[in-house]
Short mmCIF file of C-alpha atoms in Angstrom, two decimals:
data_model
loop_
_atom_site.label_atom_id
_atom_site.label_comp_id
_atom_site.label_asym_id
_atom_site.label_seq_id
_atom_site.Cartn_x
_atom_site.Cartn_y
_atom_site.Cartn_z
CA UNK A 1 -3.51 -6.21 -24.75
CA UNK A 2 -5.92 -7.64 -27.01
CA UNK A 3 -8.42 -6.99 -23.99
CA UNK A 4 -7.89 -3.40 -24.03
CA UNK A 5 -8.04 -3.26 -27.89
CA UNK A 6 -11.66 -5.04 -27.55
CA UNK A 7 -12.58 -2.16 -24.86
CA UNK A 8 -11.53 0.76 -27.47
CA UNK A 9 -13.41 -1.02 -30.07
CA UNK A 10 -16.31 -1.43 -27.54
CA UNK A 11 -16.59 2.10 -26.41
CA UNK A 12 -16.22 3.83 -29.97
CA UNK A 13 -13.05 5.22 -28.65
CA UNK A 14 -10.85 3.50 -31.90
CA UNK A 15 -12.02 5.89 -35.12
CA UNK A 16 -10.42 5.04 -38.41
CA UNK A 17 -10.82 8.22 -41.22
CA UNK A 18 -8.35 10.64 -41.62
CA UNK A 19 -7.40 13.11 -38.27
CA UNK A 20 -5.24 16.08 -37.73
CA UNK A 21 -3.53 14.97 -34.35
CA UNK A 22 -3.10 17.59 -32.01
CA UNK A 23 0.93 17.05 -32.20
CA UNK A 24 0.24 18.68 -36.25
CA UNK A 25 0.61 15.27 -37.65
CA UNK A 26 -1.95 13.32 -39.87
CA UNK A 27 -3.32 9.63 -39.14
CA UNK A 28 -5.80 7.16 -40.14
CA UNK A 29 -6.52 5.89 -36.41
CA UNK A 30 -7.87 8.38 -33.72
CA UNK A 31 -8.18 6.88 -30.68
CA UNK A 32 -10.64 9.03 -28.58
CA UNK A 33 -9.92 7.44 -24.91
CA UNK A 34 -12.45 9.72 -23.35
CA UNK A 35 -15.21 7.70 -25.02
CA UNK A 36 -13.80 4.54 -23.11
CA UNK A 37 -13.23 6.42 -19.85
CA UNK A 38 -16.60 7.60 -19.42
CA UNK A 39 -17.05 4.10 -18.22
CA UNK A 40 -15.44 3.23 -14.86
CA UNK A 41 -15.61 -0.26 -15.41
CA UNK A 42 -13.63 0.13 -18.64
CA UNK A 43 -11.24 2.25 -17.29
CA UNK A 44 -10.48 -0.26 -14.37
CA UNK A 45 -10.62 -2.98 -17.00
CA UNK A 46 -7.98 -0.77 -19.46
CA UNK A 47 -5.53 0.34 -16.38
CA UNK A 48 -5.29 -3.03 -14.25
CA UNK A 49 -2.77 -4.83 -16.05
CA UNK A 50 -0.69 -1.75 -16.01
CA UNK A 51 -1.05 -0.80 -12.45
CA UNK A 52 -0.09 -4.72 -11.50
CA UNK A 53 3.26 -3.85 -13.49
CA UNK A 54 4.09 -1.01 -11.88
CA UNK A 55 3.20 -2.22 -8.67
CA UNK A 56 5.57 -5.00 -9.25
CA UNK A 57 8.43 -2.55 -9.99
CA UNK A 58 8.12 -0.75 -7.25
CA UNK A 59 7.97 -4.17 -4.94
CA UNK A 60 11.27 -4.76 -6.94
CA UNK A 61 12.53 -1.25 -5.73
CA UNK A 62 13.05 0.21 -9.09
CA UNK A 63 10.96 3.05 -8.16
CA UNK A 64 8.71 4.61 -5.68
CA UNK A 65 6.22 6.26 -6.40
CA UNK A 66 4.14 9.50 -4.15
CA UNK A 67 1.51 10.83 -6.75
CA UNK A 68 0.17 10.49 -9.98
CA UNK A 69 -0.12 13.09 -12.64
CA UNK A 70 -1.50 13.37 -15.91
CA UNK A 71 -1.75 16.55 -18.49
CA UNK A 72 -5.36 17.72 -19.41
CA UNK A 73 -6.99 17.11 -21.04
CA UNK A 74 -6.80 13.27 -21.97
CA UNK A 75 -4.69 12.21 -18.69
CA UNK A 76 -6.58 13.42 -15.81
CA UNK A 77 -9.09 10.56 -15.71
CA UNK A 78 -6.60 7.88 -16.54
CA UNK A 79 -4.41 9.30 -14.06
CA UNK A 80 -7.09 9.57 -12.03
CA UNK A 81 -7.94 5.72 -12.21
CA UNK A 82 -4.34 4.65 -11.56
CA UNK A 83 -3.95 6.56 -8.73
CA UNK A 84 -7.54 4.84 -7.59
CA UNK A 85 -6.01 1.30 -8.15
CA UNK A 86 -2.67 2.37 -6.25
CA UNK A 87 -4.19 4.40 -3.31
CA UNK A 88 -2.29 7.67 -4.10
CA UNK A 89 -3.14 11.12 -4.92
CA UNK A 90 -3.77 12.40 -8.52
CA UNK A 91 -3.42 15.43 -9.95
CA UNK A 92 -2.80 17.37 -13.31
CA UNK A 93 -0.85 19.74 -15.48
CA UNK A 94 -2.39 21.96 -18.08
CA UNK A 95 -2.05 24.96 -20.06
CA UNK A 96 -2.29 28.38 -19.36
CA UNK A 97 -3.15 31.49 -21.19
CA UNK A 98 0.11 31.40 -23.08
CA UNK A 99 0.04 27.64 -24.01
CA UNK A 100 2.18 26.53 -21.44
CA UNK A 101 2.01 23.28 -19.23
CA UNK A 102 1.36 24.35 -15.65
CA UNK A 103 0.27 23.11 -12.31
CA UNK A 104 -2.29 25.29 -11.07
CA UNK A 105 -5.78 24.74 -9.06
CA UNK A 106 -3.43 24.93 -5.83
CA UNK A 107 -1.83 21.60 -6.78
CA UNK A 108 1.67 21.48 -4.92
CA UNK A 109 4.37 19.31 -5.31
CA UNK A 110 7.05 19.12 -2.44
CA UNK A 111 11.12 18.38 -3.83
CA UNK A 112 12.42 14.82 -4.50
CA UNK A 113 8.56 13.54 -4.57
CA UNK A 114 8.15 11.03 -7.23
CA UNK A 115 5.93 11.29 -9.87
CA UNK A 116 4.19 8.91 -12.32
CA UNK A 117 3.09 10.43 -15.31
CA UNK A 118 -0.43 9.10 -17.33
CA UNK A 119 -1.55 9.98 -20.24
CA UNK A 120 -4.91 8.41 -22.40
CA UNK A 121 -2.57 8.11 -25.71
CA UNK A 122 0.72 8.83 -26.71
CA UNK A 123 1.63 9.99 -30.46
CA UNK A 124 4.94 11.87 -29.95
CA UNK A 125 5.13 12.33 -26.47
CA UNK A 126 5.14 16.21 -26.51
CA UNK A 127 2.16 16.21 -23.88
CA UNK A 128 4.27 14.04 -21.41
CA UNK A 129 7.54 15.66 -21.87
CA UNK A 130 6.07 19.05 -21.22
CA UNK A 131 4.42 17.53 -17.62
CA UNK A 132 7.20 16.11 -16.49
CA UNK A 133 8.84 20.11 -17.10
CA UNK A 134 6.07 21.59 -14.82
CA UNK A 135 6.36 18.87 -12.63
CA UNK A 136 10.68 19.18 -12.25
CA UNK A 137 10.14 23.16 -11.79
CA UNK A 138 8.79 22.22 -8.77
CA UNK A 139 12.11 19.74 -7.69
CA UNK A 140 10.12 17.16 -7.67
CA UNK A 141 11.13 14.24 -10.56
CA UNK A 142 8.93 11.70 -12.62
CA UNK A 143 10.36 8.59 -12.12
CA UNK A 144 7.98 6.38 -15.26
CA UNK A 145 5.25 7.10 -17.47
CA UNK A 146 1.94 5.06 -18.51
CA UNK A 147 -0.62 4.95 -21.36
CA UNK A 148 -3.62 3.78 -22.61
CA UNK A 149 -2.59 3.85 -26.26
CA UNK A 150 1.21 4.06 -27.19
CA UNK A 151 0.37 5.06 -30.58
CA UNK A 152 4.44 6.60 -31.58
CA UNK A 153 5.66 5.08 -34.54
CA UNK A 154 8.23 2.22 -34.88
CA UNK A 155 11.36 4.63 -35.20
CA UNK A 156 10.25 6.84 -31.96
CA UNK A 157 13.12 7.08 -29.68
CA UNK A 158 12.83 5.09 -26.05
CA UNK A 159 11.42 7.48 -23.42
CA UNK A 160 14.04 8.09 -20.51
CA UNK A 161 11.61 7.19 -18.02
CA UNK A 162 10.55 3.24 -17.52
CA UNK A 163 7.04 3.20 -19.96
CA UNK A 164 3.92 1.19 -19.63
CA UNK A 165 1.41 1.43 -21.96
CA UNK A 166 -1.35 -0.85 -21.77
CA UNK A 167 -1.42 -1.17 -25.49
CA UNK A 168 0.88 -0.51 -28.49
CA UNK A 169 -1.08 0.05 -31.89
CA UNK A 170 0.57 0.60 -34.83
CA UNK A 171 -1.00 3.22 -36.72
CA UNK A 172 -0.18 5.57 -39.71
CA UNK A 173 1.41 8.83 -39.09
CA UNK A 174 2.57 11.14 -41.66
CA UNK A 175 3.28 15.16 -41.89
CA UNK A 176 0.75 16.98 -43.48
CA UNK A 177 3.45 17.94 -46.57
CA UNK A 178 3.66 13.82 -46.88
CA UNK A 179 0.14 12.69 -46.23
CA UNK A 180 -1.20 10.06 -48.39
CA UNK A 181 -4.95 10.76 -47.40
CA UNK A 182 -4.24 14.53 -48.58
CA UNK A 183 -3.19 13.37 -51.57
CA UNK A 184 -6.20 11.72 -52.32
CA UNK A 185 -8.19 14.95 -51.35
CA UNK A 186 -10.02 13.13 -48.11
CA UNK A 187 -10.77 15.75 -45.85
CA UNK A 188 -9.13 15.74 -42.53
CA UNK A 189 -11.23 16.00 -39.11
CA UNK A 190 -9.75 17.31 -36.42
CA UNK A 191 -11.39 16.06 -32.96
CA UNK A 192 -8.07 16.69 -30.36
CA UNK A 193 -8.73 19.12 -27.76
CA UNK A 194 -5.47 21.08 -28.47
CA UNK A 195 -5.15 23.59 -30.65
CA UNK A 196 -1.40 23.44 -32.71
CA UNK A 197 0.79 25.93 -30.97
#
């Protein structure tokens, strides 16, 4: 872990300041994975311990595993990379004109295919739970999800799904009605690709 914390740091992809996340919530880390992605190398380097897990799950036969998907924007070049590493096909969920998670681009999923869900970094999880909807319209299920950054905060509830994130920072979260950086009049930036809907 401390590996991938070095490759964040490396990359510019860890900011500290204060950020409006795109799940509404205010931090003092940002971690902008894209920065670290750009680089292939990194991105091998980030994902490798976490595709060796999973591959060792599924050699356990805890769960198999057809196609990788990841929500736009920040999973589809993680997901991307782990489906590299694991030899399967990758593709992605996003948002239509109403703000809806969506497979489009002609992506198809057949029923009962498994599905591994990556994302760059998890704060709440509201990205991931609304793939794994567009993915189950389809019949097929997501059977785990991965990370880069597993960001939630110490009281988050467990994910349903087995969860591999390559690293777990702690960082602090607040509501904008409780935020300690708005209370000493620091402005917030807001550099998420999502607008609050």
């Amino acid at each position: 872990m401390e590996n991938v914390i070095n490759l964040l740091r490396e990359s510019g992809a860890m900011l500290e300041g204060h950020f409006l996340l795109s799940s509404g919530l205010h931090s003092d880390k940002y971690f902008q994975c894209a920065k670290l992605l750009q680089y292939p190398q990194k991105a091998q380097a980030a994902l490798d311990d976490v595709v060796k897990k999973i591959k060792e799950e599924i050699k356990l036969g805890k769960f198999k595993v057809d196609i990788i998907a990841g929500p736009a924007m920040g999973g589809i070049i993680a997901a991307w990379e782990v489906a590299r590493q694991m030899g399967l096909p990758s593709i992605f969920t996003e948002r239509d004109e109403n703000g809806i998670m969506t497979l489009r681009r002609g992506f198809e999923l057949q029923e009962g295919q498994n599905i591994l869900i990556v994302e760059d970094t998890i704060t709440t999880g509201k990205s991931s739970h609304e793939c794994v909807e567009a993915i189950e319209k389809t019949g097929a299920k997501a059977v785990a999800l991965a990370c880069i950054v597993d960001r939630r905060s110490q009281q988050a509830e467990e994910f349903r799904w087995p969860f591999y994130p390559a690293v777990k920072i702690t960082a602090n979260n607040w509501q904008a009605s409780e935020c300690i950086l708005c209370k000493q009049g620091l402005p917030a930036v807001k550099p998420g690709s999502r607008r609050n809907i």
